[in-house]
PDB file of C-alpha atoms in Angstrom:
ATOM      1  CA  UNK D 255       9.215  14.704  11.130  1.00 52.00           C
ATOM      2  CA  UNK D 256      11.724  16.555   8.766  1.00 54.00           C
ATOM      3  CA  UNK D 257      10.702  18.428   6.174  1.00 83.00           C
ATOM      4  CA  UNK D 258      11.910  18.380   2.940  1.00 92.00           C
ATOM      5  CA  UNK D 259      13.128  21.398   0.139  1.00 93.00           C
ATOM      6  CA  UNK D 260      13.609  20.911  -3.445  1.00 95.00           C
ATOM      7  CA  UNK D 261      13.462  22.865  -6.375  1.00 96.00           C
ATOM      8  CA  UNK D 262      10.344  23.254  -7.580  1.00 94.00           C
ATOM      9  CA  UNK D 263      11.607  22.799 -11.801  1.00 96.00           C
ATOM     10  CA  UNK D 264      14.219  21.692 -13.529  1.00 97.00           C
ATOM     11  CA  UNK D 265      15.329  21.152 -16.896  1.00 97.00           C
ATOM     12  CA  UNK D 266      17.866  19.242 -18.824  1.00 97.00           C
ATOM     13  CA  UNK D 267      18.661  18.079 -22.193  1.00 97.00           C
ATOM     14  CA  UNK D 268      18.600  14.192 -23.078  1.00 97.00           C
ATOM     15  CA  UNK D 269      21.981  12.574 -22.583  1.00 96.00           C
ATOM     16  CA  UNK D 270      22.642  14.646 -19.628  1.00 96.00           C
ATOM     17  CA  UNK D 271      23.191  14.018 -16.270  1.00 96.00           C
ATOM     18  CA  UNK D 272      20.805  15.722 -14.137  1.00 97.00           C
ATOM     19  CA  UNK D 273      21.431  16.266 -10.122  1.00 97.00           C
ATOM     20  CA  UNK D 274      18.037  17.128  -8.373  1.00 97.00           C
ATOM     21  CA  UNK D 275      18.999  18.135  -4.517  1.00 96.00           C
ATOM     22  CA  UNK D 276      16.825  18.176  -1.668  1.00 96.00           C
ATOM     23  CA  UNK D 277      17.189  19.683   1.480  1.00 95.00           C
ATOM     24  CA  UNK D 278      15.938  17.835   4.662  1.00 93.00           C
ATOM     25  CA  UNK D 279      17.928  20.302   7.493  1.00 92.00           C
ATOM     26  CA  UNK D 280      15.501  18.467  10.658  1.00 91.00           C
ATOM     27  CA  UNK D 281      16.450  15.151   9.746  1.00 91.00           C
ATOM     28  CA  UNK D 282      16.212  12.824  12.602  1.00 90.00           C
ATOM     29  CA  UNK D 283      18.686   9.803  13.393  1.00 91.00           C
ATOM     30  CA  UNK D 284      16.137   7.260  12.462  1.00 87.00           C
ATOM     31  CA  UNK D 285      14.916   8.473   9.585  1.00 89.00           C
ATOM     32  CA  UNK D 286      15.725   7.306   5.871  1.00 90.00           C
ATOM     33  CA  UNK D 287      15.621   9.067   2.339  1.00 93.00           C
ATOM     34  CA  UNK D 288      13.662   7.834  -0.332  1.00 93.00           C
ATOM     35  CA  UNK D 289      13.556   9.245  -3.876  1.00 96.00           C
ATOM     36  CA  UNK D 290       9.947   8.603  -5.667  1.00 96.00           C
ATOM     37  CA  UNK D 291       8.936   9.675  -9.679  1.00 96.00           C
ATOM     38  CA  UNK D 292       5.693   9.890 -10.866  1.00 94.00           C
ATOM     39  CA  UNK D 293       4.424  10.272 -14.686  1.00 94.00           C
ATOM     40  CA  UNK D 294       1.575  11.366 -15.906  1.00 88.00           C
ATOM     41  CA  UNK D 295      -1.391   9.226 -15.370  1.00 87.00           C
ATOM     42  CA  UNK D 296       0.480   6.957 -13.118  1.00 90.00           C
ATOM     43  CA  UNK D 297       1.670   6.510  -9.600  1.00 92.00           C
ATOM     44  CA  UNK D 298       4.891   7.786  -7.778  1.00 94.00           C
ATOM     45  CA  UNK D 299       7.392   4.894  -8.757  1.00 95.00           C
ATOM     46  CA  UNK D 300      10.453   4.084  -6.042  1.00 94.00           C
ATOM     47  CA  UNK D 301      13.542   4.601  -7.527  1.00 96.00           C
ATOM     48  CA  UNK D 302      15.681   4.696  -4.458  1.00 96.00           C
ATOM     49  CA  UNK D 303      16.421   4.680  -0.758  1.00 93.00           C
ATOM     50  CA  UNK D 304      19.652   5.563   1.458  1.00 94.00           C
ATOM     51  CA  UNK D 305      20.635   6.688   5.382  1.00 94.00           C
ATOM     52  CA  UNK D 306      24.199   8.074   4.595  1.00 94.00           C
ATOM     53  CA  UNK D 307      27.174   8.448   2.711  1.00 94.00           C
ATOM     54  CA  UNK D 308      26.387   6.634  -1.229  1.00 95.00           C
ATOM     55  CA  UNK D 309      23.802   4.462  -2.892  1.00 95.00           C
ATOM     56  CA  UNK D 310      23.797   3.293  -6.515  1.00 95.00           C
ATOM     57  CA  UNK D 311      21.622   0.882  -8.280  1.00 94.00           C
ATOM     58  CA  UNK D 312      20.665   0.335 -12.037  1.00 92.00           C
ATOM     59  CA  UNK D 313      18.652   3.626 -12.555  1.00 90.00           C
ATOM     60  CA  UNK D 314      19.950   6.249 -10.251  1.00 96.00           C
ATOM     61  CA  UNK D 315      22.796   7.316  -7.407  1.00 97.00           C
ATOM     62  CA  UNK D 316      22.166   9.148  -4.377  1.00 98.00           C
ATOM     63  CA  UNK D 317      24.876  11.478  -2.484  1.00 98.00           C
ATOM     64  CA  UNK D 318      23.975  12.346   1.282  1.00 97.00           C
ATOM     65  CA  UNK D 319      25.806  14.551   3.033  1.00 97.00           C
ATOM     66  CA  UNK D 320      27.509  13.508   6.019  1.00 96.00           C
ATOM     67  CA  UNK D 321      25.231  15.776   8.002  1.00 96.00           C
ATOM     68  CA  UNK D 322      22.812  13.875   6.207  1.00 96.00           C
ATOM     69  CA  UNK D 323      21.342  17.449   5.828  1.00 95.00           C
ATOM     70  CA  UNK D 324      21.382  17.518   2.005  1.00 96.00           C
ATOM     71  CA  UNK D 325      21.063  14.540  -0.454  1.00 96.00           C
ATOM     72  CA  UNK D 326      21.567  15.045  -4.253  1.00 97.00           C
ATOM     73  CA  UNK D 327      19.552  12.163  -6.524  1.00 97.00           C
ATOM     74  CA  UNK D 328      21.677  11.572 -10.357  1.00 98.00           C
ATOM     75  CA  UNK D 329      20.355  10.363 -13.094  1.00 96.00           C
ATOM     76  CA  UNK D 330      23.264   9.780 -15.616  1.00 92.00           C
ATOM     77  CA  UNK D 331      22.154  10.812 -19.234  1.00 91.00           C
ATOM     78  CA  UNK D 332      18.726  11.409 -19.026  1.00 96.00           C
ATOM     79  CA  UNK D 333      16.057  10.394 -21.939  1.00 95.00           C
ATOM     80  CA  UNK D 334      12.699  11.950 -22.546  1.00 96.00           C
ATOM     81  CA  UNK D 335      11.564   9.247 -20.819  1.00 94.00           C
ATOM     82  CA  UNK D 336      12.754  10.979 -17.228  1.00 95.00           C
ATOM     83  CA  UNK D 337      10.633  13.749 -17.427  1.00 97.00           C
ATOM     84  CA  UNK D 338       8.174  13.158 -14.575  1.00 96.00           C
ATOM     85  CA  UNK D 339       7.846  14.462 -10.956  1.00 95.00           C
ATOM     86  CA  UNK D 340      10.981  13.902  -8.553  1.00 97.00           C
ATOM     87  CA  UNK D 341      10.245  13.566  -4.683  1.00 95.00           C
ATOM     88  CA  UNK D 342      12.005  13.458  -1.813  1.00 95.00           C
ATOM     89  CA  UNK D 343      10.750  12.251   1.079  1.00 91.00           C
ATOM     90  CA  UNK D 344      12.009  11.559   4.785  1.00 90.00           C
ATOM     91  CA  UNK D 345      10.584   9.154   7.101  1.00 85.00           C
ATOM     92  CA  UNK D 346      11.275   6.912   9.553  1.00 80.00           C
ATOM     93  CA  UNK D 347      11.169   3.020   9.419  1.00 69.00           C
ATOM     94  CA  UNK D 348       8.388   1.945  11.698  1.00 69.00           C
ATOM     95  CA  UNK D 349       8.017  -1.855  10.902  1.00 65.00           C
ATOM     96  CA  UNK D 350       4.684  -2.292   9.097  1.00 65.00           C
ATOM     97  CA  UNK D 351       3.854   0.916   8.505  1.00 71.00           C
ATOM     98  CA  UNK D 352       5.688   3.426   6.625  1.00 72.00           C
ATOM     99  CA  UNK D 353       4.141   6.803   6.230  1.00 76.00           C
ATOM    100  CA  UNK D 354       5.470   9.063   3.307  1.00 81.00           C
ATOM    101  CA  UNK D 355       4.744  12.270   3.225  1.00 81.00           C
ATOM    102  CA  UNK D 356       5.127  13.737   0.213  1.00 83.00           C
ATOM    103  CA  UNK D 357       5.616  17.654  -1.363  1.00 81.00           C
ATOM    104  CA  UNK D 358       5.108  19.657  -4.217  1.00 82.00           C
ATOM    105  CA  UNK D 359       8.565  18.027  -5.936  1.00 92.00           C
ATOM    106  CA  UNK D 360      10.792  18.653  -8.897  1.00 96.00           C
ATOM    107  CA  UNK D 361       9.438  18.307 -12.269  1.00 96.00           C
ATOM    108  CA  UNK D 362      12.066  17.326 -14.548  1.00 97.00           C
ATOM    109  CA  UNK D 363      11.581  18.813 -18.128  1.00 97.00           C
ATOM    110  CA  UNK D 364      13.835  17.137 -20.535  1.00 97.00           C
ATOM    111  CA  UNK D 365      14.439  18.783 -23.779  1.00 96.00           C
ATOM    112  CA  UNK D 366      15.143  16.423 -27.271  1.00 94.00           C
TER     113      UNK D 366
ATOM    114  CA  UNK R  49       6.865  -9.784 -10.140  1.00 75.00           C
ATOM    115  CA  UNK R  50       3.836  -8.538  -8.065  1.00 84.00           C
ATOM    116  CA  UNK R  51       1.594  -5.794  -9.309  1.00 92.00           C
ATOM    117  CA  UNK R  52      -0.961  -3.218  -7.933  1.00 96.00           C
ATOM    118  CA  UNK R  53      -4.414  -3.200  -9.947  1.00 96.00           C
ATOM    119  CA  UNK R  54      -6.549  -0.364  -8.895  1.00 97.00           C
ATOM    120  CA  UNK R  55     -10.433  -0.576 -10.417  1.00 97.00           C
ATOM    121  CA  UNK R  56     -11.735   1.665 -11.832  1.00 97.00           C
ATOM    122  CA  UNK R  57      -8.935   3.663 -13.754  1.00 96.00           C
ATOM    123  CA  UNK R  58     -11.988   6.152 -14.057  1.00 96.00           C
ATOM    124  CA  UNK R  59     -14.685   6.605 -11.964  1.00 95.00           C
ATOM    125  CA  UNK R  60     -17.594   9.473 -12.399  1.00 94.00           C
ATOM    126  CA  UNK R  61     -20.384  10.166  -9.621  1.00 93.00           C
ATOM    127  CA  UNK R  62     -22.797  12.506  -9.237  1.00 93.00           C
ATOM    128  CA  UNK R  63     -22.896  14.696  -5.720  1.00 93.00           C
ATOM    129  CA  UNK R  64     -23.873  12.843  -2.749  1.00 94.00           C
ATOM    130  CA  UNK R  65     -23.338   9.795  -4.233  1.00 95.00           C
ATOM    131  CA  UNK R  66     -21.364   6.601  -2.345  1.00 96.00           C
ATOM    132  CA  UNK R  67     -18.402   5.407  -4.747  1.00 96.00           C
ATOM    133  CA  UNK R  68     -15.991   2.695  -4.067  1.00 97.00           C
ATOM    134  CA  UNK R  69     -12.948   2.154  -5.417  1.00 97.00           C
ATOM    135  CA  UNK R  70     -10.807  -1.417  -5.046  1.00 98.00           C
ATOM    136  CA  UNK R  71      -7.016  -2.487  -4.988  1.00 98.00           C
ATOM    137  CA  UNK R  72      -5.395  -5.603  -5.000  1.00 98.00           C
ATOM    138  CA  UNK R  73      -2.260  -6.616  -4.922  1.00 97.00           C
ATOM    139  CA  UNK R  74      -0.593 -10.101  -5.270  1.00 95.00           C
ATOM    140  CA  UNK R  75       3.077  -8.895  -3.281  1.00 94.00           C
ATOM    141  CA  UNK R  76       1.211 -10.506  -0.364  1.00 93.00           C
ATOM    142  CA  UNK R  77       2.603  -7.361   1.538  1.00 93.00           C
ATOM    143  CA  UNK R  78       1.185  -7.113   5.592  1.00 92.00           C
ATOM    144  CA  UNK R  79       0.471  -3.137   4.613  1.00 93.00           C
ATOM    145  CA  UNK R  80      -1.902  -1.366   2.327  1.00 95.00           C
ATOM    146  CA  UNK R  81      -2.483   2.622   1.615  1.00 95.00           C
ATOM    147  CA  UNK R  82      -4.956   4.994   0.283  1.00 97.00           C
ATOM    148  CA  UNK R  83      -3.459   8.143  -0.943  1.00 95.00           C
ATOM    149  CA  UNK R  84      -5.155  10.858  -2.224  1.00 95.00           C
ATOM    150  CA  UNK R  85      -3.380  13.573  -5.252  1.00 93.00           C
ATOM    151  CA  UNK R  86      -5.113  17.121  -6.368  1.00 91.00           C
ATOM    152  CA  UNK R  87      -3.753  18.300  -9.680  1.00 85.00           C
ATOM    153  CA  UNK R  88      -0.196  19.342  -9.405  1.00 76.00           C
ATOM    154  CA  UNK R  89      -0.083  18.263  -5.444  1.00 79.00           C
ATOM    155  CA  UNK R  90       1.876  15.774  -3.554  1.00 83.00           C
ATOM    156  CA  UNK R  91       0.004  12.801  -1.915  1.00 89.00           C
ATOM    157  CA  UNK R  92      -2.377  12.847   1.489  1.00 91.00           C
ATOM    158  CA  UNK R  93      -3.196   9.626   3.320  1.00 92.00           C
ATOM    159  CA  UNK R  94      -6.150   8.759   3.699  1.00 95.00           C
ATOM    160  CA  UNK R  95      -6.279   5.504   5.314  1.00 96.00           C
ATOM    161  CA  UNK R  96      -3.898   2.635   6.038  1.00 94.00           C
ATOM    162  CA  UNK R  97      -4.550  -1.299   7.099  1.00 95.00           C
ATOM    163  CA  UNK R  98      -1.171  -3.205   8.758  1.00 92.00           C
ATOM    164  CA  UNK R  99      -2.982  -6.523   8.427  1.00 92.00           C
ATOM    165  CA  UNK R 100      -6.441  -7.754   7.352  1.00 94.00           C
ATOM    166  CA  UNK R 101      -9.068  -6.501   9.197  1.00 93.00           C
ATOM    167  CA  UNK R 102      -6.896  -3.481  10.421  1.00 94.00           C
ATOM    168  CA  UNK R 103      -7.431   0.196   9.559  1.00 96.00           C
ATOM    169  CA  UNK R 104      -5.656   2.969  10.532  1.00 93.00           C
ATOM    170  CA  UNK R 105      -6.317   6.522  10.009  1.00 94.00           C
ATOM    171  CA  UNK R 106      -4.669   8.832   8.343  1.00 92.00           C
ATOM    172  CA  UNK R 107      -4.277  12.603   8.079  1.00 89.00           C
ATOM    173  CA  UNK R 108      -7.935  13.032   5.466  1.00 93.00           C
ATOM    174  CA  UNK R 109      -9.819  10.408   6.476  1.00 95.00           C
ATOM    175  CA  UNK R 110     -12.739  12.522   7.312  1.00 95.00           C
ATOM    176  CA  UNK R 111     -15.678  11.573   4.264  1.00 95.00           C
ATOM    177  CA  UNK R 112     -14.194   8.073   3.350  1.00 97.00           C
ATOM    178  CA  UNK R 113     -14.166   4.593   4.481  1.00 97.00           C
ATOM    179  CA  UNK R 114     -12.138   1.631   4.203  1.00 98.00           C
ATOM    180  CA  UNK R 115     -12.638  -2.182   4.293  1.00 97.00           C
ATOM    181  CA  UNK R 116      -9.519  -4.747   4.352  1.00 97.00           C
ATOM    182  CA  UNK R 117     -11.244  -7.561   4.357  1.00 91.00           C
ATOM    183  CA  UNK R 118      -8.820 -10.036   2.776  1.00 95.00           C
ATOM    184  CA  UNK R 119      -4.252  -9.811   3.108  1.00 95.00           C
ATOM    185  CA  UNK R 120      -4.523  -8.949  -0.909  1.00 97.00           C
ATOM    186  CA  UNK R 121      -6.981  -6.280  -0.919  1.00 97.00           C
ATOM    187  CA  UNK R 122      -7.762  -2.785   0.201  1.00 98.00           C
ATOM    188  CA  UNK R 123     -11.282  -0.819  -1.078  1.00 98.00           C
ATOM    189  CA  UNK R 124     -12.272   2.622  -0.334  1.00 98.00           C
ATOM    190  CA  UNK R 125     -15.371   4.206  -0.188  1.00 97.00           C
ATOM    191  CA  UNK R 126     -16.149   7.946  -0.565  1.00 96.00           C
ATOM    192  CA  UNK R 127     -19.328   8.136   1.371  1.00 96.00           C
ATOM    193  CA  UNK R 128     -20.928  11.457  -0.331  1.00 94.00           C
ATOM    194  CA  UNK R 129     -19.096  12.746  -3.216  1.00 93.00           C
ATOM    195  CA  UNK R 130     -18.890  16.659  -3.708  1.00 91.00           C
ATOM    196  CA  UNK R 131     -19.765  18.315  -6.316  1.00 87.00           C
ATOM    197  CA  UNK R 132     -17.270  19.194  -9.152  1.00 84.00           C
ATOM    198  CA  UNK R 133     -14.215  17.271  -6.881  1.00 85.00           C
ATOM    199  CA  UNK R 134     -11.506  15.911  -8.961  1.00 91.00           C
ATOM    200  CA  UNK R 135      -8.018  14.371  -7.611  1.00 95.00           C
ATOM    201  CA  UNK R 136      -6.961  10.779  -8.253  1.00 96.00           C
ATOM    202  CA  UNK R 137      -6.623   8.214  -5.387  1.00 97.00           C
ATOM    203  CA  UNK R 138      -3.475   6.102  -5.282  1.00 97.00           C
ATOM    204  CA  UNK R 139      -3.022   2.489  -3.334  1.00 97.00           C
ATOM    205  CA  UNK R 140      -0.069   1.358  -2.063  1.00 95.00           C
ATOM    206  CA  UNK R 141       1.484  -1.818  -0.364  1.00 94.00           C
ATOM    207  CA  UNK R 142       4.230  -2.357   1.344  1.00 91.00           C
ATOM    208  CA  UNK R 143       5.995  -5.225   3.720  1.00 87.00           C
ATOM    209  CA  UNK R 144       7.839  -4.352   6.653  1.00 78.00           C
ATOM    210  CA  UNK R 145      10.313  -1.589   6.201  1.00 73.00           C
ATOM    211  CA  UNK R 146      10.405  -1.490   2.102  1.00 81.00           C
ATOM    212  CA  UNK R 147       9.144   1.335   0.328  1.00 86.00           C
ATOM    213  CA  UNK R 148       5.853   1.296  -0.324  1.00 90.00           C
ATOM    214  CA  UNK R 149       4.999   0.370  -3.957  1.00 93.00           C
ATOM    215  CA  UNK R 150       1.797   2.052  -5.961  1.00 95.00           C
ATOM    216  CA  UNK R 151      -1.093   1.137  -7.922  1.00 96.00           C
ATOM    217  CA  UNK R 152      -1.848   3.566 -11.299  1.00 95.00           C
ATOM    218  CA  UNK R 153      -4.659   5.205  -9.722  1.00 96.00           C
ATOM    219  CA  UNK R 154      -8.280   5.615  -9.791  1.00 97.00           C
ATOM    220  CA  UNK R 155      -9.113   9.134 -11.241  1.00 96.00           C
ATOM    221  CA  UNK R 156     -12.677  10.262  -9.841  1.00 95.00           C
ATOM    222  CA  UNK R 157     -14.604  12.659 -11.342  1.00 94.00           C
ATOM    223  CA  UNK R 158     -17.943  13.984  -9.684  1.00 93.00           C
ATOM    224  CA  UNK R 159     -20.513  15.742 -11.502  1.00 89.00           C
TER     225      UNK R 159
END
């Protein structure tokens, strides 16, 4: 299974963009990359999934490299309401059963 | 839309003592997931169920059990709580090769 590498912290200022990268340098040909945040006193919400190249939907875009080896998650002007817990996380699609393994992440501090 | 409704939101044992802790979810997705988070840590697994009646392992299962008895639900049952533990358990569902979606946790407190 790959292993991911983000920054541990970041910090931005609201009505930024922010760019959190992740590293995932083992990343096997049948495995996807998901982007999860997580709040205090709540669980890790999805935000986003891609294999290669460029995904966009309404809250976030995701870069992967075409080595696939590094994928960058924006988040286009930021509100204090982004400060959470980024992870990334690579796994494989297995049907039913979908294990994410997750890591320490990137908490986002977002400044007023 | 679905949701994931995890009872308790709080839960406080004292040691030794058997605790359970319930999801449900109405996505009427084929998978279901215990997770379990320390403060400031990412997520373990503790236990996952493809189908009813199915469970599966995971990587802390050792000191819990699980019952999926019915598609919509998913309980899990610490079977001797240690002293002073704290970390908040997280369910998940998810249906075929979507990313799993979570409940807002149970946090567990032991005394």
């Amino acid at each position: 299974l790959a292993k991911t590498t983000q920054p541990p912290s970041m910090e931005a200022y609201e009505g930024q963009e922010v760019n959190v990268s992740c590293s995932h340098t083992n990343i096997a040909t049948s495995e996807y990359i998901y982007w999860y945040r997580q709040v205090p006193h709540q669980g890790p919400q999805f935000i986003i999934q891609g294999y290669k190249d460029y995904v966009v939907n309404e809250v976030a875009s995701l870069f992967i490299s075409a080595d696939r080896k590094l994928s960058t998650l924006s988040l286009p002007w930021v509100s204090l309401r982004d400060a959470a817990v980024y992870y990334c996380i690579v796994t494989a699609l297995s049907g039913s059963f979908n294990k994410l393994t997750f890591g320490a992440g990137t908490r986002l501090a977002v400044c007023p | 839309g679905g949701i994931i409704t995890q009872t308790p939101k709080f839960l406080i044992g004292q040691e030794g003592q058997k605790l359970t802790l319930k999801c449900q979810q109405n996505f009427n997705h084929d998978t279901m997931y215990w997770y379990r988070q320390d403060s400031g840590k990412g997520l373990r697994l503790i236990y996952y169920s493809i189908t009813e009646n199915d469970l599966q392992k995971g990587d802390l299962s050792e000191g819990y059990d699980a019952s999926r008895e019915k598609k919509s639900s998913f309980s899990l049952t610490v079977t001797s709580a240690q002293k002073n533990e704290m970390a908040v358990f997280l369910c998940a569902s998810s249906y075929n090769n979507q990313a799993p979606l979570f409940g807002e946790g149970t946090r567990l407190s032991v005394l």
